[in-house]
Short mmCIF file of C-alpha atoms and ligand atoms in Angstrom, two decimals:
data_model
loop_
_atom_site.label_atom_id
_atom_site.label_comp_id
_atom_site.label_asym_id
_atom_site.label_seq_id
_atom_site.Cartn_x
_atom_site.Cartn_y
_atom_site.Cartn_z
CA MET T 1 122.95 108.12 99.49
CA LYS T 2 119.76 110.12 98.99
CA ILE T 3 116.51 108.31 99.78
CA LEU T 4 112.80 108.91 99.18
CA LEU T 5 110.62 107.17 101.78
CA LEU T 6 106.87 106.80 101.12
CA GLY T 7 104.29 106.80 103.89
CA SER T 8 103.03 108.78 106.85
CA GLY T 9 102.57 106.45 109.81
CA GLY T 10 104.49 105.25 112.83
CA ARG T 11 106.26 102.65 110.72
CA GLU T 12 107.60 105.35 108.41
CA HIS T 13 108.76 107.58 111.27
CA ALA T 14 110.60 104.55 112.73
CA ILE T 15 112.17 103.74 109.33
CA ALA T 16 113.14 107.40 108.83
CA ARG T 17 114.75 107.50 112.27
CA ALA T 18 116.87 104.44 111.42
CA LEU T 19 117.77 105.75 107.96
CA VAL T 20 119.04 109.12 109.17
CA ALA T 21 121.19 107.33 111.75
CA ASP T 22 123.03 105.63 108.87
CA PRO T 23 126.16 107.67 108.02
CA ALA T 24 125.77 106.65 104.36
CA VAL T 25 122.52 108.67 104.14
CA ASP T 26 123.07 112.32 103.21
CA GLY T 27 119.49 113.19 102.27
CA LEU T 28 116.07 111.86 103.24
CA VAL T 29 112.80 113.00 101.69
CA VAL T 30 109.54 111.61 103.11
CA ALA T 31 106.27 111.70 101.20
CA PRO T 32 103.99 112.71 102.72
CA GLY T 33 105.50 112.07 106.17
CA ASN T 34 104.20 113.38 109.48
CA PRO T 35 105.36 115.87 112.15
CA GLY T 36 107.80 113.24 113.47
CA THR T 37 109.52 112.75 110.11
CA ALA T 38 109.50 116.53 109.56
CA ARG T 39 111.92 116.86 112.48
CA ILE T 40 114.54 114.61 110.91
CA ALA T 41 113.89 114.78 107.16
CA ARG T 42 112.14 116.89 104.52
CA ASN T 43 108.45 116.13 104.01
CA VAL T 44 106.97 116.60 100.54
CA THR T 45 103.43 116.17 99.25
CA VAL T 46 102.59 113.58 96.60
CA ASP T 47 99.87 111.02 96.00
CA ILE T 48 101.89 107.97 96.98
CA THR T 49 99.47 105.58 95.22
CA ASP T 50 100.06 107.33 91.87
CA PRO T 51 102.97 105.43 90.23
CA ALA T 52 103.79 108.16 87.68
CA ALA T 53 103.72 110.91 90.32
CA VAL T 54 106.06 108.97 92.63
CA ALA T 55 108.48 108.10 89.81
CA GLY T 56 108.44 111.78 88.77
CA LEU T 57 109.21 112.88 92.32
CA ALA T 58 112.05 110.36 92.66
CA LEU T 59 113.59 111.65 89.41
CA ALA T 60 113.11 115.30 90.37
CA GLU T 61 114.71 114.71 93.77
CA THR T 62 117.55 112.68 92.14
CA VAL T 63 117.32 110.01 94.82
CA ASP T 64 119.39 106.83 94.77
CA LEU T 65 116.78 104.66 96.46
CA VAL T 66 113.02 104.68 97.06
CA VAL T 67 111.73 102.86 100.15
CA VAL T 68 108.00 102.11 100.09
CA GLY T 69 106.38 101.96 103.54
CA PRO T 70 102.72 100.92 103.14
CA GLU T 71 101.15 98.20 100.99
CA ALA T 72 98.71 100.32 98.94
CA PRO T 73 101.40 101.96 96.72
CA LEU T 74 103.00 98.55 96.14
CA VAL T 75 99.74 96.94 95.06
CA ALA T 76 99.14 100.00 92.83
CA GLY T 77 102.45 99.42 91.00
CA VAL T 78 104.56 102.24 92.42
CA ALA T 79 107.68 100.05 92.70
CA ASP T 80 107.31 99.03 89.02
CA ALA T 81 107.13 102.67 87.90
CA VAL T 82 110.17 103.68 89.96
CA ARG T 83 112.18 100.71 88.63
CA ALA T 84 111.14 101.58 85.08
CA ALA T 85 112.50 105.09 85.71
CA GLY T 86 115.89 103.51 86.46
CA ILE T 87 115.88 104.08 90.22
CA HIS T 88 116.47 101.35 92.81
CA VAL T 89 113.45 100.62 94.96
CA PHE T 90 112.98 98.65 98.14
CA GLY T 91 109.54 97.13 97.66
CA PRO T 92 107.97 94.45 95.47
CA SER T 93 106.38 94.82 92.04
CA ALA T 94 102.57 94.85 91.87
CA ALA T 95 102.70 91.21 90.74
CA ALA T 96 104.77 90.18 93.78
CA ALA T 97 102.75 92.42 96.14
CA ARG T 98 99.79 90.09 95.51
CA LEU T 99 101.24 88.04 98.37
CA GLU T 100 99.53 90.64 100.56
CA GLY T 101 96.98 91.96 98.05
CA SER T 102 95.24 88.59 97.68
CA LYS T 103 94.95 86.05 100.48
CA ALA T 104 93.92 83.43 97.90
CA PHE T 105 97.10 84.11 95.88
CA ALA T 106 99.22 83.81 99.05
CA LYS T 107 97.61 80.42 99.75
CA GLU T 108 98.35 79.32 96.17
CA ILE T 109 102.02 80.27 96.52
CA MET T 110 102.30 78.57 99.91
CA ALA T 111 100.78 75.37 98.50
CA ALA T 112 103.17 75.43 95.52
CA ALA T 113 106.19 76.13 97.74
CA GLY T 114 105.25 73.58 100.43
CA VAL T 115 104.97 76.23 103.14
CA PRO T 116 103.06 75.18 106.30
CA THR T 117 99.82 77.13 106.74
CA ALA T 118 96.20 76.66 107.82
CA MET T 119 93.87 74.62 105.63
CA ALA T 120 91.65 77.01 103.73
CA ARG T 121 88.91 77.33 101.14
CA VAL T 122 88.45 80.24 98.74
CA CYS T 123 84.73 81.09 98.53
CA THR T 124 82.77 83.35 96.20
CA THR T 125 79.24 82.66 97.50
CA LEU T 126 77.64 82.57 100.93
CA ASP T 127 76.65 78.93 100.40
CA GLU T 128 80.32 78.03 99.93
CA VAL T 129 81.20 80.06 103.04
CA ARG T 130 78.51 78.25 105.06
CA ASP T 131 79.89 74.87 103.98
CA ALA T 132 83.47 75.84 104.77
CA LEU T 133 82.55 77.25 108.21
CA GLU T 134 80.71 74.03 109.07
CA SER T 135 83.55 71.89 107.84
CA PHE T 136 86.33 73.72 109.76
CA GLY T 137 84.25 74.38 112.91
CA ALA T 138 84.78 77.10 115.55
CA PRO T 139 86.64 79.32 116.12
CA HIS T 140 85.72 80.60 112.66
CA VAL T 141 88.27 82.52 110.59
CA VAL T 142 87.04 84.52 107.59
CA LYS T 143 89.42 86.74 105.60
CA ASP T 144 88.55 89.22 102.89
CA ASP T 145 90.67 88.25 99.87
CA GLY T 146 91.82 91.80 99.12
CA LEU T 147 93.37 94.69 101.05
CA ALA T 148 91.02 95.88 103.77
CA ALA T 149 93.12 98.21 105.93
CA GLY T 150 93.25 95.73 108.81
CA LYS T 151 89.47 95.21 108.85
CA GLY T 152 89.35 92.18 106.54
CA VAL T 153 89.79 89.38 109.08
CA ILE T 154 87.36 88.08 111.66
CA VAL T 155 88.03 85.35 114.22
CA THR T 156 84.90 84.42 116.14
CA ASP T 157 83.07 81.53 117.79
CA ASP T 158 79.79 82.98 116.51
CA PHE T 159 78.74 81.31 113.24
CA ALA T 160 76.26 84.09 112.37
CA GLU T 161 78.90 86.78 112.93
CA ALA T 162 81.37 84.94 110.68
CA LEU T 163 78.73 84.59 107.98
CA ALA T 164 77.73 88.27 108.27
CA HIS T 165 81.40 89.30 107.86
CA ALA T 166 81.68 87.13 104.75
CA ASP T 167 78.46 88.67 103.42
CA ARG T 168 79.91 92.21 103.83
CA CYS T 169 83.17 91.18 102.11
CA LEU T 170 81.28 89.54 99.23
CA ASP T 171 78.96 92.51 98.77
CA ARG T 172 81.22 94.26 96.23
CA PRO T 173 81.08 94.59 92.47
CA ASP T 174 84.76 93.65 91.77
CA GLU T 175 85.06 89.82 91.83
CA PRO T 176 84.81 89.53 95.63
CA ARG T 177 86.25 86.44 97.36
CA VAL T 178 86.78 85.39 100.94
CA VAL T 179 89.13 82.81 102.39
CA VAL T 180 87.70 80.61 105.17
CA GLU T 181 90.41 78.95 107.24
CA ASP T 182 90.98 76.43 109.95
CA HIS T 183 91.84 78.26 113.18
CA LEU T 184 95.50 78.24 114.27
CA ASP T 185 96.23 78.04 118.00
CA GLY T 186 99.42 79.19 119.73
CA PRO T 187 101.29 82.47 120.08
CA GLU T 188 101.86 84.64 117.02
CA VAL T 189 105.19 86.05 115.90
CA SER T 190 106.11 88.61 113.24
CA LEU T 191 109.34 88.07 111.37
CA PHE T 192 110.48 90.54 108.71
CA CYS T 193 112.60 88.96 105.97
CA LEU T 194 114.51 91.28 103.64
CA CYS T 195 114.53 89.80 100.14
CA ASP T 196 116.42 90.75 96.99
CA GLY T 197 114.63 88.42 94.59
CA GLU T 198 116.98 85.55 95.41
CA ASP T 199 118.58 85.88 98.85
CA VAL T 200 116.86 86.46 102.18
CA VAL T 201 118.07 88.11 105.40
CA ALA T 202 115.86 87.89 108.50
CA LEU T 203 115.52 90.67 111.06
CA ALA T 204 114.70 89.96 114.73
CA PRO T 205 111.35 88.36 115.66
CA ALA T 206 108.78 90.59 117.36
CA GLN T 207 105.28 90.23 118.66
CA ASP T 208 102.41 92.65 118.40
CA PHE T 209 99.21 92.99 120.42
CA LYS T 210 96.30 93.14 118.01
CA ARG T 211 93.24 93.52 120.21
CA ALA T 212 92.14 96.94 121.44
CA LEU T 213 91.78 96.07 125.12
CA ASP T 214 93.83 94.48 127.89
CA GLY T 215 93.89 90.72 128.09
CA GLY T 216 93.39 90.31 124.34
CA GLN T 217 89.81 91.60 124.57
CA GLY T 218 87.90 93.91 122.25
CA PRO T 219 88.05 94.35 118.49
CA ASN T 220 91.09 93.80 116.26
CA THR T 221 93.28 96.81 115.55
CA GLY T 222 96.35 97.53 113.45
CA GLY T 223 98.35 96.80 116.62
CA MET T 224 98.37 98.36 120.08
CA GLY T 225 101.95 97.58 121.04
CA ALA T 226 104.89 95.31 120.35
CA TYR T 227 108.14 94.05 121.80
CA SER T 228 111.39 92.42 120.74
CA PRO T 229 113.22 90.15 121.42
CA LEU T 230 110.92 87.29 122.41
CA PRO T 231 112.70 85.66 125.37
CA TRP T 232 110.35 82.66 125.26
CA ALA T 233 110.91 81.82 121.56
CA GLU T 234 113.08 78.86 120.52
CA PRO T 235 116.56 80.02 119.43
CA GLY T 236 116.16 78.20 116.11
CA LEU T 237 112.90 79.97 115.19
CA THR T 238 114.40 82.44 112.72
CA GLU T 239 116.38 79.78 110.87
CA GLU T 240 113.29 77.55 110.72
CA VAL T 241 111.24 80.38 109.17
CA LEU T 242 113.97 81.10 106.64
CA GLU T 243 114.25 77.44 105.69
CA ARG T 244 110.58 76.46 105.66
CA VAL T 245 108.87 79.72 104.69
CA ALA T 246 110.83 82.68 103.34
CA ARG T 247 113.35 80.97 101.05
CA PRO T 248 110.77 78.62 99.47
CA VAL T 249 108.43 81.57 98.81
CA VAL T 250 111.23 83.65 97.29
CA ARG T 251 112.23 80.70 95.07
CA GLU T 252 108.62 80.16 94.00
CA MET T 253 108.12 83.85 93.16
CA ALA T 254 111.36 83.91 91.14
CA ALA T 255 110.37 80.73 89.28
CA ARG T 256 107.10 82.43 88.27
CA GLY T 257 108.98 85.38 86.82
CA THR T 258 107.82 87.73 89.60
CA PRO T 259 110.84 87.96 91.92
CA PHE T 260 110.15 89.30 95.39
CA VAL T 261 112.20 92.34 96.42
CA GLY T 262 111.37 94.07 99.70
CA VAL T 263 110.12 92.89 103.09
CA LEU T 264 108.33 89.60 103.29
CA TYR T 265 106.52 90.02 106.60
CA CYS T 266 105.86 86.50 107.84
CA GLY T 267 102.94 86.45 110.27
CA LEU T 268 103.36 83.12 112.04
CA ALA T 269 101.51 80.98 114.57
CA LEU T 270 103.55 78.64 116.75
CA THR T 271 100.85 76.00 117.01
CA SER T 272 100.78 72.78 118.98
CA ARG T 273 101.41 71.07 115.61
CA GLY T 274 104.36 73.30 114.72
CA LEU T 275 105.03 76.48 112.78
CA ARG T 276 102.26 77.76 110.46
CA VAL T 277 101.99 80.93 108.35
CA VAL T 278 98.98 83.05 109.31
CA GLU T 279 99.53 85.64 106.59
CA PHE T 280 102.11 87.43 104.49
CA ASN T 281 102.47 91.16 104.20
CA VAL T 282 104.80 92.83 101.74
CA ARG T 283 105.90 95.72 103.95
CA PHE T 284 107.20 96.26 107.46
CA GLY T 285 104.67 95.73 110.26
CA ASP T 286 103.35 98.56 112.37
CA PRO T 287 104.09 98.82 115.33
CA GLU T 288 106.61 95.91 115.26
CA THR T 289 109.00 98.02 113.13
CA GLN T 290 109.26 100.53 115.98
CA VAL T 291 110.84 97.90 118.26
CA VAL T 292 112.78 95.89 115.68
CA LEU T 293 114.54 98.94 114.24
CA ALA T 294 115.18 100.35 117.73
CA ARG T 295 117.33 97.25 118.32
CA LEU T 296 119.05 97.11 114.92
CA GLN T 297 122.73 98.09 115.12
CA THR T 298 123.54 97.56 111.43
CA PRO T 299 122.98 100.63 109.20
CA LEU T 300 119.47 100.22 107.75
CA ALA T 301 120.04 102.05 104.46
CA GLY T 302 122.86 99.67 103.56
CA LEU T 303 120.58 96.66 104.06
CA LEU T 304 117.62 98.10 102.12
CA ASP T 305 119.88 99.33 99.33
CA ALA T 306 121.53 95.88 99.07
CA ALA T 307 118.09 94.25 98.81
CA ALA T 308 117.01 96.73 96.13
CA ARG T 309 120.22 96.07 94.13
CA GLY T 310 120.08 92.28 94.41
CA ALA T 311 123.18 92.26 96.60
CA LEU T 312 122.00 90.82 99.94
CA ALA T 313 124.44 87.92 99.64
CA THR T 314 127.31 90.33 100.30
CA ALA T 315 125.49 92.67 102.72
CA GLU T 316 126.48 93.06 106.36
CA GLU T 317 124.69 90.56 108.65
CA PRO T 318 122.21 92.38 110.91
CA ARG T 319 123.55 92.94 114.42
CA TRP T 320 121.25 93.53 117.40
CA SER T 321 121.45 95.34 120.69
CA HIS T 322 121.62 92.92 123.59
CA GLY T 323 118.73 94.72 125.23
CA ALA T 324 115.02 94.94 124.46
CA ALA T 325 112.50 97.40 123.06
CA VAL T 326 108.81 97.74 123.88
CA THR T 327 106.33 100.08 122.23
CA VAL T 328 102.92 101.12 123.54
CA VAL T 329 100.45 102.72 121.12
CA LEU T 330 98.39 105.71 122.21
CA ALA T 331 95.17 105.59 120.21
CA SER T 332 92.41 108.15 119.71
CA GLU T 333 89.15 107.88 121.61
CA GLY T 334 86.92 105.43 119.72
CA TYR T 335 89.73 103.62 117.89
CA PRO T 336 89.44 101.17 116.08
CA GLY T 337 86.03 102.68 115.29
CA PRO T 338 85.48 106.21 114.00
CA VAL T 339 87.57 108.86 115.76
CA SER T 340 87.51 112.63 115.87
CA ASP T 341 90.75 114.35 114.95
CA GLY T 342 92.29 117.55 116.23
CA ARG T 343 92.80 116.69 119.93
CA GLU T 344 95.80 118.56 121.32
CA ILE T 345 98.80 116.43 122.33
CA SER T 346 101.15 117.53 125.08
CA GLY T 347 104.09 115.97 126.91
CA VAL T 348 106.04 114.47 123.98
CA ALA T 349 109.22 116.39 124.86
CA GLU T 350 108.84 115.40 128.53
CA ALA T 351 108.48 111.73 127.54
CA GLU T 352 111.57 111.93 125.33
CA SER T 353 113.60 113.47 128.14
CA LEU T 354 113.20 110.23 130.10
CA ASP T 355 115.95 107.62 130.05
CA GLY T 356 115.58 105.13 127.20
CA VAL T 357 112.37 106.63 125.78
CA HIS T 358 111.60 107.97 122.33
CA VAL T 359 108.30 108.82 120.71
CA ILE T 360 107.24 107.82 117.22
CA HIS T 361 104.53 109.85 115.49
CA ALA T 362 101.74 107.94 113.75
CA GLY T 363 98.48 109.91 113.39
CA THR T 364 99.54 113.46 114.23
CA ARG T 365 99.60 116.81 112.46
CA MET T 366 100.37 120.44 113.24
CA ASP T 367 97.21 122.55 113.30
CA ASP T 368 96.88 126.12 112.03
CA ASP T 369 97.97 127.45 115.43
CA GLY T 370 101.14 125.35 115.39
CA ARG T 371 99.85 122.88 117.99
CA LEU T 372 100.52 119.15 117.69
CA VAL T 373 97.15 117.42 117.40
CA SER T 374 95.80 113.94 116.74
CA ALA T 375 95.04 112.98 113.13
CA GLY T 376 93.93 109.37 112.98
CA GLY T 377 93.34 106.21 114.99
CA ARG T 378 96.80 105.38 116.24
CA VAL T 379 98.36 108.66 117.34
CA LEU T 380 101.76 107.98 118.91
CA CYS T 381 103.96 105.00 119.69
CA VAL T 382 106.02 105.39 122.84
CA VAL T 383 109.14 103.24 122.66
CA GLY T 384 111.11 102.16 125.72
CA GLU T 385 114.53 100.59 125.40
CA GLY T 386 116.30 98.78 128.22
CA ASP T 387 118.52 95.91 129.25
CA ASP T 388 115.64 93.46 129.08
CA VAL T 389 111.91 93.38 128.30
CA PRO T 390 110.73 94.34 131.84
CA GLN T 391 113.01 97.42 131.92
CA ALA T 392 112.05 98.45 128.37
CA ARG T 393 108.39 98.00 129.30
CA GLU T 394 108.71 100.07 132.46
CA ARG T 395 110.35 102.88 130.46
CA ALA T 396 107.73 102.77 127.70
CA TYR T 397 104.90 103.10 130.23
CA ARG T 398 106.70 105.90 132.06
CA GLY T 399 106.83 107.70 128.69
CA VAL T 400 103.12 107.07 128.12
CA GLY T 401 102.43 108.61 131.54
CA ALA T 402 104.09 111.87 130.48
CA ILE T 403 101.84 112.36 127.44
CA HIS T 404 98.34 113.79 127.39
CA CYS T 405 95.78 113.68 124.59
CA GLU T 406 92.15 114.00 125.59
CA GLY T 407 90.24 110.71 125.31
CA ALA T 408 93.30 108.74 124.13
CA HIS T 409 93.57 105.16 125.29
CA HIS T 410 96.26 102.49 125.43
CA ARG T 411 96.71 98.94 126.61
CA HIS T 412 98.29 98.37 130.02
CA ASP T 413 99.57 94.84 129.40
CA ILE T 414 101.95 95.21 126.44
CA ALA T 415 104.92 92.85 126.82
CA SER T 416 103.62 91.57 130.16
CA GLY T 417 102.86 88.14 128.70
CA ILE T 418 102.61 86.44 125.34
CA GLY T 419 100.74 88.82 123.05
CA ASP T 420 97.12 88.83 121.86
N1 LIG V 1 100.99 94.90 113.18
C1 LIG V 1 100.34 94.23 112.13
C2 LIG V 1 100.60 94.74 110.78
O1 LIG V 1 101.43 95.59 110.57
O2 LIG V 1 99.95 94.29 109.85
#
């Protein structure tokens, strides 16, 4: 099987690593990829948000399957264009990608499908936002309706800050909306559900650490680390999510004529009142993918191809290593604010020579002198694998200790408690 994978982050390097380990894969092209994917596949340049360009590349490369990593190409209709070109694609249509592209749409689907989630109001004016904030009370949760590259959500006790965030989100020409929600307590879990439009197969639950600083302090980020499995989670959690969340959503999307094919990333809160959906994404999570795929024993290409072909019902059940995986993100100085690129990175080979450690590239590039340098907010994800979470954690941090990148920072408490 020859595959084209779209994307350039840590998630895509982790997916590429799992795909090339599948004996059924005899060619992997990554667009645009990063220095990590370049070591195991062939990187090519294309505008991955241009549906016609991606479909053209898939045809020119004669691939059997296209796997879409990030959400932006999906919302832009890349999966539709590839399907129209007669090529199987793992990723939802633009219509189905609205589950991530519009928080208000996701709420509408959850209401129609009877999926448990936070009470919410969709607001288009600041007066409506003010009313909703007063009615739900603190902590205040305000979400930009559209894609916002991880910067669309604020959770704060400060009324003025919540209102100011809503004001920024609403200050746009293109029908801006925000969703104001009741706050959900309890630990959060990410569960990736592979969907083929009808059937659903869940992968292993993981947890990420969203705040920039130890102890769940500092601003929100794309994720500073993750681990899997979750030893504290109820054994029936996955089945409950399938039954109460993923299958009802897939049925609802099919009934609307917009079947969901791809990953339904269920962001969940295990609240004192039971399971609630925090959000849906329509792609694998980053950095949770780095730990989930490190544990997956079943060939990944077979699963993604089955989902793309509508054949999950007969696909191999995912099998998991009995051990654990922990990833720690090394981020550029200043992240999640503005960062300066081009800082030299050393020690990756030393980290990878350690027992149970591998390094996933996220924001890296090779400079003109052939040096590996930083190129973005999250630079590297160091993954430790071990017999259990403490051993995997110890290995991940040993790997982090081997790497140097001036000014880079990381959290010290990944997988040391329930994430935040
Ligand atoms: N780790 C959170 C996300 O991928 O959206």
